[in-house]
């Protein structure tokens, strides 16, 4: 059983024994496949084989490994993401993975009811269910509190009716479950923003895979239209009105996982740059002999080392139950900016080859462009740091 209210069967395309859905490395699925209410016609590329490879490696299960303390689960998951980034897994796929880990597995394990945990967690850990979270709306990007999506509690039935439209939702086209953030109304009163788990096969859920972004093109992203979607109250995460606390907890983990993957990728980029500089000759010299080139690669290392040290410091703080708010914000800014700078530098290092149409360097730059935007833009992260430092940001 997938939910109390929506009884459709699990997605056949996420059952690994269904080899017809796994016939090629990048399987194109129609945008209509994920949920009963889905719409749209463009084929959407998603690397199901990569998803299966990562699922089968046990990467999702670490977060529920009873042999590990909660802080070590986070540490080991971050380390796995870094390995995957280093191994050259597609950054879009890895962002889908980071979103899955943070949006549903983390939030349900931390804030979900026992019923919700037993209904969803096993299949989320195996990768058969795919998670997403829906915060952003057309008029509410950075300004999350201005969201218009509503969750109306019906006291008599104990059910919640969710309405709204969410945009730029990673994994939406392939998600089985989305954590939707909406403003709760009870008896006509605004109770604040809450987080609800919604099964994408529920009546009233429509998914459109219409945002194929230049950055992370293999990360499935789409819109979610919710029309009187009815769910039990027990599918709320955390207390009513505590949605922003849930979001804060989850986003910190998303940043740790997503940007650990970027660190792995950056490490590989440095090694590739060293190899290129040590082999390409101009002016009868190796590029490595030109100090402006070797210093540029040394700078890549400096940024990478700083980002790695920041993540390690954050992981230590989690282990010691210390607040990580400004540290996560600072790490997100540094790693995403560094990722973009080093991707550009690595492209320039290759000269004309770097910008050939089929060059992976160009896509590397495009992928890195989104880092300063998602998981809370870097400017918003700076406003958080400023507030944490005690600056009187509100006058
Ligand atoms: C690849 C990708 C994946 C995403 N995945 C998801 C997802 O899974 N779920 C989801 O809900 N959303 C997702 N998003 C949306 C993302 O969270 C938003 O894009 C982000 O919050 C910014 O909102 P916006 O795009 O509306 O920009 P805006 O909020 O309009 O901001 C525009 C610019 O103004 C700046 N700005 C805004 N307010 C301030 C301020 N107070 N002070 C200083 N500067 C400010 C911003 O930093 C930015 O530079 C994703 C976005 C991308 C690019």
PDB file of C-alpha atoms in Angstrom, residues 206-314:
ATOM      1  CA  UNK A 206      -0.644  17.067 -11.985  1.00  0.00           C
ATOM      2  CA  UNK A 207       3.055  17.018 -12.826  1.00  0.00           C
ATOM      3  CA  UNK A 208       4.530  18.790 -15.830  1.00  0.00           C
ATOM      4  CA  UNK A 209       8.114  18.184 -16.861  1.00  0.00           C
ATOM      5  CA  UNK A 210       8.621  21.462 -18.639  1.00  0.00           C
ATOM      6  CA  UNK A 211      11.781  23.005 -17.244  1.00  0.00           C
ATOM      7  CA  UNK A 212      14.692  21.383 -19.028  1.00  0.00           C
ATOM      8  CA  UNK A 213      17.374  23.694 -17.705  1.00  0.00           C
ATOM      9  CA  UNK A 214      20.709  24.363 -19.421  1.00  0.00           C
ATOM     10  CA  UNK A 215      22.278  23.664 -16.062  1.00  0.00           C
ATOM     11  CA  UNK A 216      21.985  20.055 -14.819  1.00  0.00           C
ATOM     12  CA  UNK A 217      19.905  18.976 -17.851  1.00  0.00           C
ATOM     13  CA  UNK A 218      19.741  15.384 -16.615  1.00  0.00           C
ATOM     14  CA  UNK A 219      18.202  16.437 -13.343  1.00  0.00           C
ATOM     15  CA  UNK A 220      14.464  15.995 -13.897  1.00  0.00           C
ATOM     16  CA  UNK A 221      12.698  19.194 -12.926  1.00  0.00           C
ATOM     17  CA  UNK A 222       9.082  20.212 -13.284  1.00  0.00           C
ATOM     18  CA  UNK A 223       5.953  21.837 -11.980  1.00  0.00           C
ATOM     19  CA  UNK A 224       3.356  20.510  -9.611  1.00  0.00           C
ATOM     20  CA  UNK A 225      -0.288  21.547  -9.761  1.00  0.00           C
ATOM     21  CA  UNK A 226      -2.299  20.548  -6.695  1.00  0.00           C
ATOM     22  CA  UNK A 227      -6.086  20.755  -6.918  1.00  0.00           C
ATOM     23  CA  UNK A 228      -7.980  19.684  -3.790  1.00  0.00           C
ATOM     24  CA  UNK A 229      -5.486  16.907  -3.066  1.00  0.00           C
ATOM     25  CA  UNK A 230      -6.840  15.184   0.042  1.00  0.00           C
ATOM     26  CA  UNK A 231      -4.484  13.498   2.491  1.00  0.00           C
ATOM     27  CA  UNK A 232      -4.690  12.342   6.114  1.00  0.00           C
ATOM     28  CA  UNK A 233      -3.289  14.719   8.738  1.00  0.00           C
ATOM     29  CA  UNK A 234      -0.858  11.994   9.765  1.00  0.00           C
ATOM     30  CA  UNK A 235       1.021  12.679   6.511  1.00  0.00           C
ATOM     31  CA  UNK A 236       2.146  16.040   7.885  1.00  0.00           C
ATOM     32  CA  UNK A 237       5.819  16.265   8.865  1.00  0.00           C
ATOM     33  CA  UNK A 238       6.449  17.846  12.252  1.00  0.00           C
ATOM     34  CA  UNK A 239       4.013  20.083  14.049  1.00  0.00           C
ATOM     35  CA  UNK A 240       1.364  22.136  12.313  1.00  0.00           C
ATOM     36  CA  UNK A 241       2.898  25.496  11.419  1.00  0.00           C
ATOM     37  CA  UNK A 242       6.449  24.152  11.858  1.00  0.00           C
ATOM     38  CA  UNK A 243       7.118  23.717   8.150  1.00  0.00           C
ATOM     39  CA  UNK A 244       9.921  26.265   8.034  1.00  0.00           C
ATOM     40  CA  UNK A 245      11.783  24.409  10.799  1.00  0.00           C
ATOM     41  CA  UNK A 246      11.423  21.195   8.789  1.00  0.00           C
ATOM     42  CA  UNK A 247      12.668  23.030   5.705  1.00  0.00           C
ATOM     43  CA  UNK A 248      15.640  24.496   7.557  1.00  0.00           C
ATOM     44  CA  UNK A 249      16.690  21.056   8.835  1.00  0.00           C
ATOM     45  CA  UNK A 250      16.276  19.434   5.437  1.00  0.00           C
ATOM     46  CA  UNK A 251      17.999  22.184   3.431  1.00  0.00           C
ATOM     47  CA  UNK A 252      21.120  21.997   5.590  1.00  0.00           C
ATOM     48  CA  UNK A 253      21.370  18.289   4.738  1.00  0.00           C
ATOM     49  CA  UNK A 254      20.660  18.922   1.057  1.00  0.00           C
ATOM     50  CA  UNK A 255      23.538  21.405   0.999  1.00  0.00           C
ATOM     51  CA  UNK A 256      25.909  18.958   2.714  1.00  0.00           C
ATOM     52  CA  UNK A 257      25.065  16.143   0.262  1.00  0.00           C
ATOM     53  CA  UNK A 258      24.813  18.164  -2.960  1.00  0.00           C
ATOM     54  CA  UNK A 259      27.982  20.146  -2.366  1.00  0.00           C
ATOM     55  CA  UNK A 260      29.941  17.115  -1.157  1.00  0.00           C
ATOM     56  CA  UNK A 261      29.253  15.695  -4.624  1.00  0.00           C
ATOM     57  CA  UNK A 262      30.590  18.952  -6.092  1.00  0.00           C
ATOM     58  CA  UNK A 263      33.754  18.590  -4.002  1.00  0.00           C
ATOM     59  CA  UNK A 264      34.318  15.123  -5.454  1.00  0.00           C
ATOM     60  CA  UNK A 265      33.808  16.485  -8.936  1.00  0.00           C
ATOM     61  CA  UNK A 266      36.177  19.386  -8.248  1.00  0.00           C
ATOM     62  CA  UNK A 267      38.868  16.991  -7.044  1.00  0.00           C
ATOM     63  CA  UNK A 268      38.641  15.088 -10.331  1.00  0.00           C
ATOM     64  CA  UNK A 269      38.696  18.377 -12.252  1.00  0.00           C
ATOM     65  CA  UNK A 270      41.947  19.347 -10.517  1.00  0.00           C
ATOM     66  CA  UNK A 271      43.533  15.982 -11.366  1.00  0.00           C
ATOM     67  CA  UNK A 272      42.405  16.278 -14.995  1.00  0.00           C
ATOM     68  CA  UNK A 273      43.777  19.826 -15.167  1.00  0.00           C
ATOM     69  CA  UNK A 274      47.138  18.681 -13.787  1.00  0.00           C
ATOM     70  CA  UNK A 275      47.270  15.880 -16.353  1.00  0.00           C
ATOM     71  CA  UNK A 276      46.424  18.286 -19.176  1.00  0.00           C
ATOM     72  CA  UNK A 277      48.958  20.922 -18.059  1.00  0.00           C
ATOM     73  CA  UNK A 278      51.605  18.198 -17.781  1.00  0.00           C
ATOM     74  CA  UNK A 279      51.002  16.952 -21.317  1.00  0.00           C
ATOM     75  CA  UNK A 280      50.110  19.935 -23.526  1.00  0.00           C
ATOM     76  CA  UNK A 281      53.106  21.774 -25.014  1.00  0.00           C
ATOM     77  CA  UNK A 282      53.285  25.336 -26.328  1.00  0.00           C
ATOM     78  CA  UNK A 283      56.387  27.520 -26.853  1.00  0.00           C
ATOM     79  CA  UNK A 284      58.397  24.315 -26.529  1.00  0.00           C
ATOM     80  CA  UNK A 285      57.318  24.005 -22.909  1.00  0.00           C
ATOM     81  CA  UNK A 286      54.700  22.157 -20.948  1.00  0.00           C
ATOM     82  CA  UNK A 287      51.773  24.367 -19.901  1.00  0.00           C
ATOM     83  CA  UNK A 288      52.690  23.358 -16.341  1.00  0.00           C
ATOM     84  CA  UNK A 289      55.940  25.282 -16.729  1.00  0.00           C
ATOM     85  CA  UNK A 290      54.052  28.567 -17.085  1.00  0.00           C
ATOM     86  CA  UNK A 291      53.531  29.884 -13.605  1.00  0.00           C
ATOM     87  CA  UNK A 292      50.218  31.559 -14.471  1.00  0.00           C
ATOM     88  CA  UNK A 293      48.911  28.100 -15.402  1.00  0.00           C
ATOM     89  CA  UNK A 294      50.341  26.206 -12.426  1.00  0.00           C
ATOM     90  CA  UNK A 295      49.159  28.932 -10.033  1.00  0.00           C
ATOM     91  CA  UNK A 296      45.640  28.755 -11.487  1.00  0.00           C
ATOM     92  CA  UNK A 297      45.577  25.028 -10.735  1.00  0.00           C
ATOM     93  CA  UNK A 298      47.054  25.661  -7.284  1.00  0.00           C
ATOM     94  CA  UNK A 299      44.187  28.114  -6.698  1.00  0.00           C
ATOM     95  CA  UNK A 300      41.732  25.357  -7.624  1.00  0.00           C
ATOM     96  CA  UNK A 301      43.293  23.240  -4.898  1.00  0.00           C
ATOM     97  CA  UNK A 302      43.119  26.083  -2.345  1.00  0.00           C
ATOM     98  CA  UNK A 303      39.378  26.495  -2.950  1.00  0.00           C
ATOM     99  CA  UNK A 304      38.808  22.765  -2.895  1.00  0.00           C
ATOM    100  CA  UNK A 305      40.723  22.349   0.350  1.00  0.00           C
ATOM    101  CA  UNK A 306      38.786  25.216   1.964  1.00  0.00           C
ATOM    102  CA  UNK A 307      35.457  23.674   0.935  1.00  0.00           C
ATOM    103  CA  UNK A 308      36.487  20.242   2.188  1.00  0.00           C
ATOM    104  CA  UNK A 309      37.625  21.680   5.523  1.00  0.00           C
ATOM    105  CA  UNK A 310      34.327  23.535   5.889  1.00  0.00           C
ATOM    106  CA  UNK A 311      32.246  20.414   5.299  1.00  0.00           C
ATOM    107  CA  UNK A 312      34.440  18.475   7.740  1.00  0.00           C
ATOM    108  CA  UNK A 313      33.977  21.214  10.344  1.00  0.00           C
ATOM    109  CA  UNK A 314      30.198  21.105   9.833  1.00  0.00           C
TER     110      UNK A 314
END
